[in-house]
Backbone as JSON, one array per atom type, in Angstrom:
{
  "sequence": "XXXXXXXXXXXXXXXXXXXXXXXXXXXXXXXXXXXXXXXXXXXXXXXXXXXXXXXXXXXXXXXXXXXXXXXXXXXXXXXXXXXXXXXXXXXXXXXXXXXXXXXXXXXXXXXXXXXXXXXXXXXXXXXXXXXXXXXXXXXXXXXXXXXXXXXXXXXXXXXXXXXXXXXXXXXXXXXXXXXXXXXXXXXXXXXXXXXXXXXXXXXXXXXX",
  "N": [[-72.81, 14.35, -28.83], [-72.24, 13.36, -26.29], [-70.32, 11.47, -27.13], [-68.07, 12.85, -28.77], [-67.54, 13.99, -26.46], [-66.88, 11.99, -25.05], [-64.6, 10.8, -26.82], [-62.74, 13.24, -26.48], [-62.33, 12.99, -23.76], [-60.44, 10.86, -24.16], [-58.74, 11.59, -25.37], [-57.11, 13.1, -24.85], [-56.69, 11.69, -21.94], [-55.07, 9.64, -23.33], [-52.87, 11.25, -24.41], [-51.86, 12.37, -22.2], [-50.63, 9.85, -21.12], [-48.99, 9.16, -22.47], [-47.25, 11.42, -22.39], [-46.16, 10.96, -20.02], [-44.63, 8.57, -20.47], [-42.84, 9.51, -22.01], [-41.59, 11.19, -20.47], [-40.93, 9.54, -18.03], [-39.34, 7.91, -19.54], [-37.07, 9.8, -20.44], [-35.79, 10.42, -17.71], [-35.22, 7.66, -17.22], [-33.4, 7.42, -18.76], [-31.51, 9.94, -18.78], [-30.58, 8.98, -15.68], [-29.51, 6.83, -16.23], [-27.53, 7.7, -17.26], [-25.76, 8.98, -15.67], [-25.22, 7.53, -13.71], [-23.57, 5.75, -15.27], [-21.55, 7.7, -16.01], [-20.13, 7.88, -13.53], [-19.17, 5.65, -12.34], [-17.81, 5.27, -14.73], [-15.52, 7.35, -13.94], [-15.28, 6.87, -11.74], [-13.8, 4.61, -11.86], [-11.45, 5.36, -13.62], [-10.43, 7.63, -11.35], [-9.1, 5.6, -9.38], [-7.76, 4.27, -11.58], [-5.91, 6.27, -11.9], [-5.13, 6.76, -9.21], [-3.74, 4.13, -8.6], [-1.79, 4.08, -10.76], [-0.39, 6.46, -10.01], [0.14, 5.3, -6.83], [2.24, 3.33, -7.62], [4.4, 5.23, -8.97], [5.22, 6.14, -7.44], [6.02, 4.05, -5.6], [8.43, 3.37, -7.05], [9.71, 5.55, -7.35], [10.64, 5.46, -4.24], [11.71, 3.45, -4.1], [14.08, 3.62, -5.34], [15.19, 5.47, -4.23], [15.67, 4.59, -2.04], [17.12, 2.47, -2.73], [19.71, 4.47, -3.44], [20.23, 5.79, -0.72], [21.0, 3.25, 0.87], [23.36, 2.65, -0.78], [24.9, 5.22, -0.05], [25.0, 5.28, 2.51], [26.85, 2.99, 3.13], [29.34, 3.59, 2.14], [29.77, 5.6, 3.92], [28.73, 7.85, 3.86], [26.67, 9.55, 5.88], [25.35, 11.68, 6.32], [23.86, 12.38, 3.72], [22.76, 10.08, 2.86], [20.8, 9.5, 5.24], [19.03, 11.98, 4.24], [18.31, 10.71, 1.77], [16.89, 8.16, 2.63], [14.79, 9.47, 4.2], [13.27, 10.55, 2.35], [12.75, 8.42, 1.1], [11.45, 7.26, 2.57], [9.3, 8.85, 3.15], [8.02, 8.36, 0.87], [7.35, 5.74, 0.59], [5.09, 5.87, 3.02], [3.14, 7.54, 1.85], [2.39, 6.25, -0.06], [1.09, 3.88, 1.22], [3.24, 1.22, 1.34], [3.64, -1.02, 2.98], [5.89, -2.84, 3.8], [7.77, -1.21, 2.13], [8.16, 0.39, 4.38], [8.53, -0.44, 6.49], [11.12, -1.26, 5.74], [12.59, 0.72, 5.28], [12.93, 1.77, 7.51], [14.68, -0.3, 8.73], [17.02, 0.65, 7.57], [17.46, 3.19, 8.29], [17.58, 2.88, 11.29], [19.86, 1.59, 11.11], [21.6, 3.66, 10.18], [21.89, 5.34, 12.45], [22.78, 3.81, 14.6], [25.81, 3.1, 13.51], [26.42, 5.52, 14.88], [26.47, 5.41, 16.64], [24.02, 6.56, 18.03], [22.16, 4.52, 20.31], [19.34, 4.88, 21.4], [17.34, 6.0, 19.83], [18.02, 4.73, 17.24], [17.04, 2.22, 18.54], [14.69, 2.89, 18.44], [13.61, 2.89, 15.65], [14.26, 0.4, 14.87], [12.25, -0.85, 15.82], [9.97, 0.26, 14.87], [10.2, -1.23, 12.37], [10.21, -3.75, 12.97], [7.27, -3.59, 13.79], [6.05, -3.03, 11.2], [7.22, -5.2, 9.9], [5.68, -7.06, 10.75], [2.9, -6.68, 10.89], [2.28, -6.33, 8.28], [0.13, -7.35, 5.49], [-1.02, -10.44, 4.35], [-1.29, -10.18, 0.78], [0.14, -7.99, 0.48], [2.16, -5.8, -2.1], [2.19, -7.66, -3.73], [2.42, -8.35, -7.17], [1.05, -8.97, -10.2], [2.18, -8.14, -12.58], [2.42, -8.28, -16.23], [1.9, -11.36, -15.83], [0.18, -14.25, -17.31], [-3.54, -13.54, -17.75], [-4.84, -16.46, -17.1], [-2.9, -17.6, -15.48], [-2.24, -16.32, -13.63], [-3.69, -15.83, -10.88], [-2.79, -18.43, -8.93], [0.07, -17.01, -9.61], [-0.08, -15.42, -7.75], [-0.36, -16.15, -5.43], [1.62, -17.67, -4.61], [3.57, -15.8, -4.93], [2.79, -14.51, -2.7], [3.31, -16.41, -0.67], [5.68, -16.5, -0.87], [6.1, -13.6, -0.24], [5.37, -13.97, 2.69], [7.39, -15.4, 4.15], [9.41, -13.9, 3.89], [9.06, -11.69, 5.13], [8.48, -12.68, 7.59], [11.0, -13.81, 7.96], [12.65, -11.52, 8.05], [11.43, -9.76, 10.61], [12.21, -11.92, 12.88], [15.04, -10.82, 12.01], [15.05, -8.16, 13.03], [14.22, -8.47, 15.57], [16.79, -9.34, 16.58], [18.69, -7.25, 16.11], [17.02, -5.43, 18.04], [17.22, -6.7, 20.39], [20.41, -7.1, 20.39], [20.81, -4.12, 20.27], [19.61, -3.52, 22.67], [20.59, -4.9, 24.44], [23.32, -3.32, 24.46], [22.96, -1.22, 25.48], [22.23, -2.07, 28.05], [20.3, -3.0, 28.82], [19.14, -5.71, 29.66], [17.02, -7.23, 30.23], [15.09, -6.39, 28.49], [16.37, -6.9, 26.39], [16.76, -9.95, 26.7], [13.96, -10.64, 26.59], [13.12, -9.79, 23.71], [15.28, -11.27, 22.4], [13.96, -14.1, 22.49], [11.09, -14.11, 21.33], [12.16, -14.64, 19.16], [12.49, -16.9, 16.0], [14.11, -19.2, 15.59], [15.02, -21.09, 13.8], [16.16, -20.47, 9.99], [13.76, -20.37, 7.85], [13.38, -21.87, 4.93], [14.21, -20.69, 1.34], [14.15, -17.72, 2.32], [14.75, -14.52, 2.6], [17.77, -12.69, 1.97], [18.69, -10.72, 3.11], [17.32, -7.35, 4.53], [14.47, -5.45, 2.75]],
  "CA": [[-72.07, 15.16, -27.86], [-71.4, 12.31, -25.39], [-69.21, 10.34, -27.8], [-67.14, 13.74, -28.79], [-66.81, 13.85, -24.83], [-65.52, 10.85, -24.49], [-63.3, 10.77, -27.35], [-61.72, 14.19, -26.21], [-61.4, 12.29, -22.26], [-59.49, 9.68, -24.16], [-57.41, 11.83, -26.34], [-56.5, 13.64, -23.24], [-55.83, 10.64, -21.09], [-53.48, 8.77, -24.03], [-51.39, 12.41, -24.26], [-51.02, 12.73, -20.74], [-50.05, 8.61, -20.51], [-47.57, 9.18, -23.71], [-45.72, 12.65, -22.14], [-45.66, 10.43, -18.83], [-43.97, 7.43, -20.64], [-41.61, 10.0, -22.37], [-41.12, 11.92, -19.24], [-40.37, 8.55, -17.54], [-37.74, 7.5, -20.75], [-35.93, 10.56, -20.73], [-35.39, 10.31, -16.66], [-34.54, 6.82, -17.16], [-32.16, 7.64, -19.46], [-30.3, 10.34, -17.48], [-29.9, 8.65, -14.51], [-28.14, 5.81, -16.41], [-26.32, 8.41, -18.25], [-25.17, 9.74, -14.59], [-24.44, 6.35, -13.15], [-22.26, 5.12, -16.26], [-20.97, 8.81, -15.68], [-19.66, 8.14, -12.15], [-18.8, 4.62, -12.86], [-16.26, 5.9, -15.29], [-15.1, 8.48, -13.35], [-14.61, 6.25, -9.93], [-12.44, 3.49, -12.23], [-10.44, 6.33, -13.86], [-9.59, 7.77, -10.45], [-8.72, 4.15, -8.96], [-6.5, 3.96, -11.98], [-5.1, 7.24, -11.73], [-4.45, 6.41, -7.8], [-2.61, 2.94, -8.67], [-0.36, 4.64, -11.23], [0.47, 7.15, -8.79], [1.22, 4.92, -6.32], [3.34, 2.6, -8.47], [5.3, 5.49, -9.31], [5.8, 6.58, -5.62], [6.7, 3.31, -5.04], [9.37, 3.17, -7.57], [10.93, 5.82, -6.68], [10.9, 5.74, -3.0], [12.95, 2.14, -4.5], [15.41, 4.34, -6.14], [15.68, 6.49, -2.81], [16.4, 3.66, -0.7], [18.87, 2.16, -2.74], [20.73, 5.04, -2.68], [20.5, 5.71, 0.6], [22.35, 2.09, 1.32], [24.79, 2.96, -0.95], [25.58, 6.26, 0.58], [25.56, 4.67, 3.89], [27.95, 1.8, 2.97], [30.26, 4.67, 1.6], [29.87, 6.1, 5.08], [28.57, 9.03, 3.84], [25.63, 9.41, 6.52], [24.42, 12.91, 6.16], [23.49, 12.36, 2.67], [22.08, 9.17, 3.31], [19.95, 10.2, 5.92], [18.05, 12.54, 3.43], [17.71, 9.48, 0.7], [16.15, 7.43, 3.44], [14.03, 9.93, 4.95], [12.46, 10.71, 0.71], [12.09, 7.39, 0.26], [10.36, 6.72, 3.91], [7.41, 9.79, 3.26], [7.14, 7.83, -0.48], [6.8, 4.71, 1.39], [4.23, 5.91, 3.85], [2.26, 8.1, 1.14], [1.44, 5.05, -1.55], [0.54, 2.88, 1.88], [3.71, -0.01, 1.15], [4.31, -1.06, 4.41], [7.1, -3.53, 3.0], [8.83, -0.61, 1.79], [8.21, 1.82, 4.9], [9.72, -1.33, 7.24], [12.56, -1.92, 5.27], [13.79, 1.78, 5.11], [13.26, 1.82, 9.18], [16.08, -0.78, 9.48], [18.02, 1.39, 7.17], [17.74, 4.55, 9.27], [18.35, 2.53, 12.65], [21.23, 1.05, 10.89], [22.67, 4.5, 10.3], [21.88, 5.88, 13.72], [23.39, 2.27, 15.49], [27.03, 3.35, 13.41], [26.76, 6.33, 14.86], [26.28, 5.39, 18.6], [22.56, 6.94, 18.85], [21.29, 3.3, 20.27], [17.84, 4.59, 21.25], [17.04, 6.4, 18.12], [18.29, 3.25, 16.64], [16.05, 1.04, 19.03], [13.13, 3.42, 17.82], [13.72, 2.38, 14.21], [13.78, -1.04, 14.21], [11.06, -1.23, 16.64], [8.62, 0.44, 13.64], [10.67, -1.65, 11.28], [9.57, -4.69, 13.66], [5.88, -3.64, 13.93], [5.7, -3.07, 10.13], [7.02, -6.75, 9.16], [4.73, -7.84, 10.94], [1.44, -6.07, 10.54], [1.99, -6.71, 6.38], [-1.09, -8.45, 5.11], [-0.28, -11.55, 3.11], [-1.59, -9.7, -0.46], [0.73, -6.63, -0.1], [2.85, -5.71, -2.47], [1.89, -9.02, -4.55], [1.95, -8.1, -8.26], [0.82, -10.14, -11.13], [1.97, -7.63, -14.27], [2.71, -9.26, -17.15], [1.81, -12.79, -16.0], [-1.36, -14.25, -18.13], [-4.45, -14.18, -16.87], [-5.12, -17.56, -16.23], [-2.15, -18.09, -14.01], [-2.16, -15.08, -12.45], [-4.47, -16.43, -9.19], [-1.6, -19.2, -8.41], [1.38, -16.5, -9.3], [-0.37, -14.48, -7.05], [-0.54, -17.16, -4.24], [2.69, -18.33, -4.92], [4.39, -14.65, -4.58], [2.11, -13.8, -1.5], [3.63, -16.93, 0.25], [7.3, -15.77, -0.61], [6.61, -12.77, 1.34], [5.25, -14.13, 4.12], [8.82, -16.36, 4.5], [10.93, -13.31, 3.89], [8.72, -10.85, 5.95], [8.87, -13.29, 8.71], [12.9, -13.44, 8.31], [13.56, -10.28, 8.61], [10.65, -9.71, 11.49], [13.59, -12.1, 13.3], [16.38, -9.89, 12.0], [14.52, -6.9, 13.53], [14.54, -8.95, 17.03], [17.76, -9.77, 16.93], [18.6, -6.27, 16.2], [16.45, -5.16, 19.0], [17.5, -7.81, 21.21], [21.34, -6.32, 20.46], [20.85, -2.63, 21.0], [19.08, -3.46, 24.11], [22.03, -5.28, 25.43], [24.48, -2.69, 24.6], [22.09, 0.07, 26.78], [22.32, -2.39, 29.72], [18.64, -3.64, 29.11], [19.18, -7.14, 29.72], [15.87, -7.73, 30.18], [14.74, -6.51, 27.61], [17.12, -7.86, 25.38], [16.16, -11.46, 26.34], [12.39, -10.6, 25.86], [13.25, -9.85, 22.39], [15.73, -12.83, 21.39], [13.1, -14.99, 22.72], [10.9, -14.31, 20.54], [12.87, -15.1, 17.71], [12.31, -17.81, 15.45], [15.51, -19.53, 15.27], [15.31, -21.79, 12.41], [15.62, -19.7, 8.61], [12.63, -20.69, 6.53], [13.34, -21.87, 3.33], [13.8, -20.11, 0.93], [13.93, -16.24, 2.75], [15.04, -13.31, 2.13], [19.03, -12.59, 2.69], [18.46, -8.69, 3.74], [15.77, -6.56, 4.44], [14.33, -4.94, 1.8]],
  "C": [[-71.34, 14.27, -26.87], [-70.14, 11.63, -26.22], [-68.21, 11.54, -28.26], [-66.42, 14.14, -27.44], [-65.93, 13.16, -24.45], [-64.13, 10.7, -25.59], [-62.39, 12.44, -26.85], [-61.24, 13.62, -24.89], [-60.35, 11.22, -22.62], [-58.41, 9.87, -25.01], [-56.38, 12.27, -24.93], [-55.47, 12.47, -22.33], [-54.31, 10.35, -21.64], [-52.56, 9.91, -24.22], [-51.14, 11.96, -23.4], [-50.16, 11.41, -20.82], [-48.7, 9.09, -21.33], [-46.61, 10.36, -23.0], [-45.44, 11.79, -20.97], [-44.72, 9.32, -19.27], [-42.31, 8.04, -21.33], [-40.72, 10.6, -21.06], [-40.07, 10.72, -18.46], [-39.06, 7.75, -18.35], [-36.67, 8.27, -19.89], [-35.46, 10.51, -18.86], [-34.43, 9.11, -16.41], [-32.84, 6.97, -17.6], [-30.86, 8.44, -19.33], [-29.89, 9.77, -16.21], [-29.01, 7.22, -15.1], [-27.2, 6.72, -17.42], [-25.36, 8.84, -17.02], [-24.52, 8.36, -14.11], [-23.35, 5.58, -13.78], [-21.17, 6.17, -16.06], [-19.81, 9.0, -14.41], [-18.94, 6.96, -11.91], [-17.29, 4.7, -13.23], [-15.49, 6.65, -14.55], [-14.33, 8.09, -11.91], [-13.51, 4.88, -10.71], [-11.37, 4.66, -13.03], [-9.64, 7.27, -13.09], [-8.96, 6.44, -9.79], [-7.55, 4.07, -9.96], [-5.26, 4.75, -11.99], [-4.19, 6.93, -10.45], [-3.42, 5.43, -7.87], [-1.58, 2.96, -9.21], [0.36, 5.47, -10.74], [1.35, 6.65, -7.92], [2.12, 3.78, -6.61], [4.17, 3.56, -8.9], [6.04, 6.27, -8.21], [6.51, 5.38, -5.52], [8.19, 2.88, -6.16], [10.61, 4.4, -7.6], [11.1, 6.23, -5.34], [12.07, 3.77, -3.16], [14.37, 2.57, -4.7], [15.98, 4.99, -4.7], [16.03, 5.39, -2.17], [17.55, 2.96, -1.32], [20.11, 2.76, -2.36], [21.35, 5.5, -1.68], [21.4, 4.35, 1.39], [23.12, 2.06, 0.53], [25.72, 3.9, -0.4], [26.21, 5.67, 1.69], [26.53, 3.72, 4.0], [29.41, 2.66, 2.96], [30.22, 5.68, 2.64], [29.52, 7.89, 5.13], [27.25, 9.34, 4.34], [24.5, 10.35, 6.36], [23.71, 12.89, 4.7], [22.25, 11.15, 2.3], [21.03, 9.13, 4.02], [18.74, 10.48, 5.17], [17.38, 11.65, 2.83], [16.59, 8.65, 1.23], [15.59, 7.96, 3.9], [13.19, 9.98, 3.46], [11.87, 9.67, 0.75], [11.22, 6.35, 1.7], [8.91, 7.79, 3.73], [6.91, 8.6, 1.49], [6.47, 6.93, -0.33], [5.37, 4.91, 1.8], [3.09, 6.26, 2.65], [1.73, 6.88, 0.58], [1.05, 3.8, -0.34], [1.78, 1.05, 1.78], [4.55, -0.3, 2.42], [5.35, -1.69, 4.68], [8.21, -2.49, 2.92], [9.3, 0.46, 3.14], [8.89, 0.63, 6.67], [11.41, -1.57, 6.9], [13.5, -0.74, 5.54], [13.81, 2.27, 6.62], [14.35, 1.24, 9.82], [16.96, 0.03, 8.87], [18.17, 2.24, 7.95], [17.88, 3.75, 10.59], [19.98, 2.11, 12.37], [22.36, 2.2, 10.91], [22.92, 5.13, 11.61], [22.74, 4.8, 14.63], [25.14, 2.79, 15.11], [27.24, 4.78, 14.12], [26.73, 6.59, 16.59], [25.21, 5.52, 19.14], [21.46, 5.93, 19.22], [19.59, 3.65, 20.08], [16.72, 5.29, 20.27], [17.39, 5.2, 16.9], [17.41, 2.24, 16.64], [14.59, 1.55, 18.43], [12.99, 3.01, 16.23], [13.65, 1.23, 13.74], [12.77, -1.49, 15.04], [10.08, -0.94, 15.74], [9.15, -0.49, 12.45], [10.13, -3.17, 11.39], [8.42, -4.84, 13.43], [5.6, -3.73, 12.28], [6.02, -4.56, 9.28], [6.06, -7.63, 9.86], [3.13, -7.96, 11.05], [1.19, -6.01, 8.47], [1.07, -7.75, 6.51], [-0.27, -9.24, 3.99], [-0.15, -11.14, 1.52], [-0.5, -8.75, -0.83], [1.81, -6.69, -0.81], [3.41, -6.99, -3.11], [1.84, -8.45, -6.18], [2.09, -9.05, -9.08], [1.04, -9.16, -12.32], [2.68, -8.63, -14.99], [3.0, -10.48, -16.99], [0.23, -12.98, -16.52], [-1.71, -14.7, -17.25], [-4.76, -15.23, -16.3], [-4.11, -18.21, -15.38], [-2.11, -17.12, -12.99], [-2.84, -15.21, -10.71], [-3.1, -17.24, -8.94], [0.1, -18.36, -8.47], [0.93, -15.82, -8.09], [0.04, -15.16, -5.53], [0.62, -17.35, -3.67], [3.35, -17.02, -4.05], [3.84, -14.33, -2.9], [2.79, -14.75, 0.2], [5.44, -17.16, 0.47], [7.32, -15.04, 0.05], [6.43, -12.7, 2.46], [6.93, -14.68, 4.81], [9.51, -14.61, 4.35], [10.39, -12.12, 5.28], [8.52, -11.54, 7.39], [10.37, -13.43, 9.21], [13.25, -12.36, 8.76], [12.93, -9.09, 10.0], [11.88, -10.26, 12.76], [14.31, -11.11, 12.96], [16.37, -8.39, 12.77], [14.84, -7.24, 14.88], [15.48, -8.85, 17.18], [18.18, -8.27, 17.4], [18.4, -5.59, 17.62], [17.27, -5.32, 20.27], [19.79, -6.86, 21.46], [21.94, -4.71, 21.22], [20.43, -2.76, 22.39], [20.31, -3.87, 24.99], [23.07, -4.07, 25.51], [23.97, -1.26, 25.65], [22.45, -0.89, 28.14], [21.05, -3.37, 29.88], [18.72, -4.74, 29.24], [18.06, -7.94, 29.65], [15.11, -7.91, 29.07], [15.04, -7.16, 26.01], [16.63, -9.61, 25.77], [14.72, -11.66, 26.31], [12.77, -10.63, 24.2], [14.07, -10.86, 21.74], [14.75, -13.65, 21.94], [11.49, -15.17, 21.99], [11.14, -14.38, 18.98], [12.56, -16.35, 17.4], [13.75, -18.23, 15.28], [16.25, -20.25, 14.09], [15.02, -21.02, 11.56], [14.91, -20.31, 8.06], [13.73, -20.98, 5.7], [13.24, -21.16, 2.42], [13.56, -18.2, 1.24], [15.02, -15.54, 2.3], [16.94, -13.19, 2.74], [19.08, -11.61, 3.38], [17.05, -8.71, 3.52], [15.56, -6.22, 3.39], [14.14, -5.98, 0.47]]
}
């Protein structure tokens, strides 16, 4: 009787251990089914997001061109619009490159049109934005191979510091201009004074 005792306490036990070791599998096994689950799911939005905003940013490209063609062609009201599209596309995908550049455009059209301090407000965000760009932005490495890609990267990141520093100047000057033609004198030689006077090497001819 004792030894049928104990073998039933030890059939008992080794079930219970065995449903606990399955119990403990099959838990294992969903929560890495959930975490590969979420995994996937957080790099498939990330890529979704980057193709998005690569295609914001290509055509808030398209919008600003045409917007400085309109405007060249003095056709302002039309222009206007182009450059206002391709300033929310700007802002939306975060390219602060692109959402400076189309600020000197819209002061530029407001400046032909006499409205200095709607003008001065435009290249003043056009100002703050070349110069709050982080060195990385708007760095791309597609279709260069991987193993150069770190040094194109480097390489490109220290082209746009030189051009986003040029046209950081061209913004002053700018500035520095409209202010004079208001009367601001003051303020106008605060702003050419900090200008860099010598062009880098190598920079940018225009904004944008």
């Amino acid at each position: 009787a004792a030894q049928a005792l104990f073998d039933l306490r030890f059939w008992v036990v080794t079930e219970q251990g065995s449903r606990f070791r399955n119990v403990g599998k099959s838990v294992f096994l969903t929560w890495s089914l959930l975490v590969t689950s979420i995994v996937v799911t957080s790099r498939a939005n990330n890529s979704s997001l980057l193709i998005s905003n690569l295609q914001q940013t290509d055509q808030a490209g398209a919008e600003l061109k045409e917007g400085r063609r309109l405007l060249k062609r003095g056709r302002a009201d039309q222009a206007l619009i182009r450059l206002q599209n391709a300033l929310n596309l700007y802002t939306t995908s975060k390219n602060m490159r692109g959402v400076a550049a189309t600020h000197n455009e819209i002061g530029d059209l407001y400046l032909r049109q006499g409205q200095y301090t709607v003008a001065l407000d435009h290249y003043q965000k056009a100002l703050d934005g070349f110069l709050g760009i982080a060195p990385s932005e708007g760095v791309s490495t597609q279709g260069v191979p991987s193993q150069i890609a770190p040094t194109a990267n480097v390489v490109k990141a220290a082209a746009g510091i030189v051009d986003d520093k040029f046209n950081a100047n061209l913004m002053l000057a700018k500035i520095g201009d409209v202010n004079f033609r208001l009367g601001r004198t003051s303020e106008a030689s605060a702003a050419y004074s900090r200008m860099v006077v010598k062009k880098p090497e190598g920079a940018a001819a225009k904004v944008g």
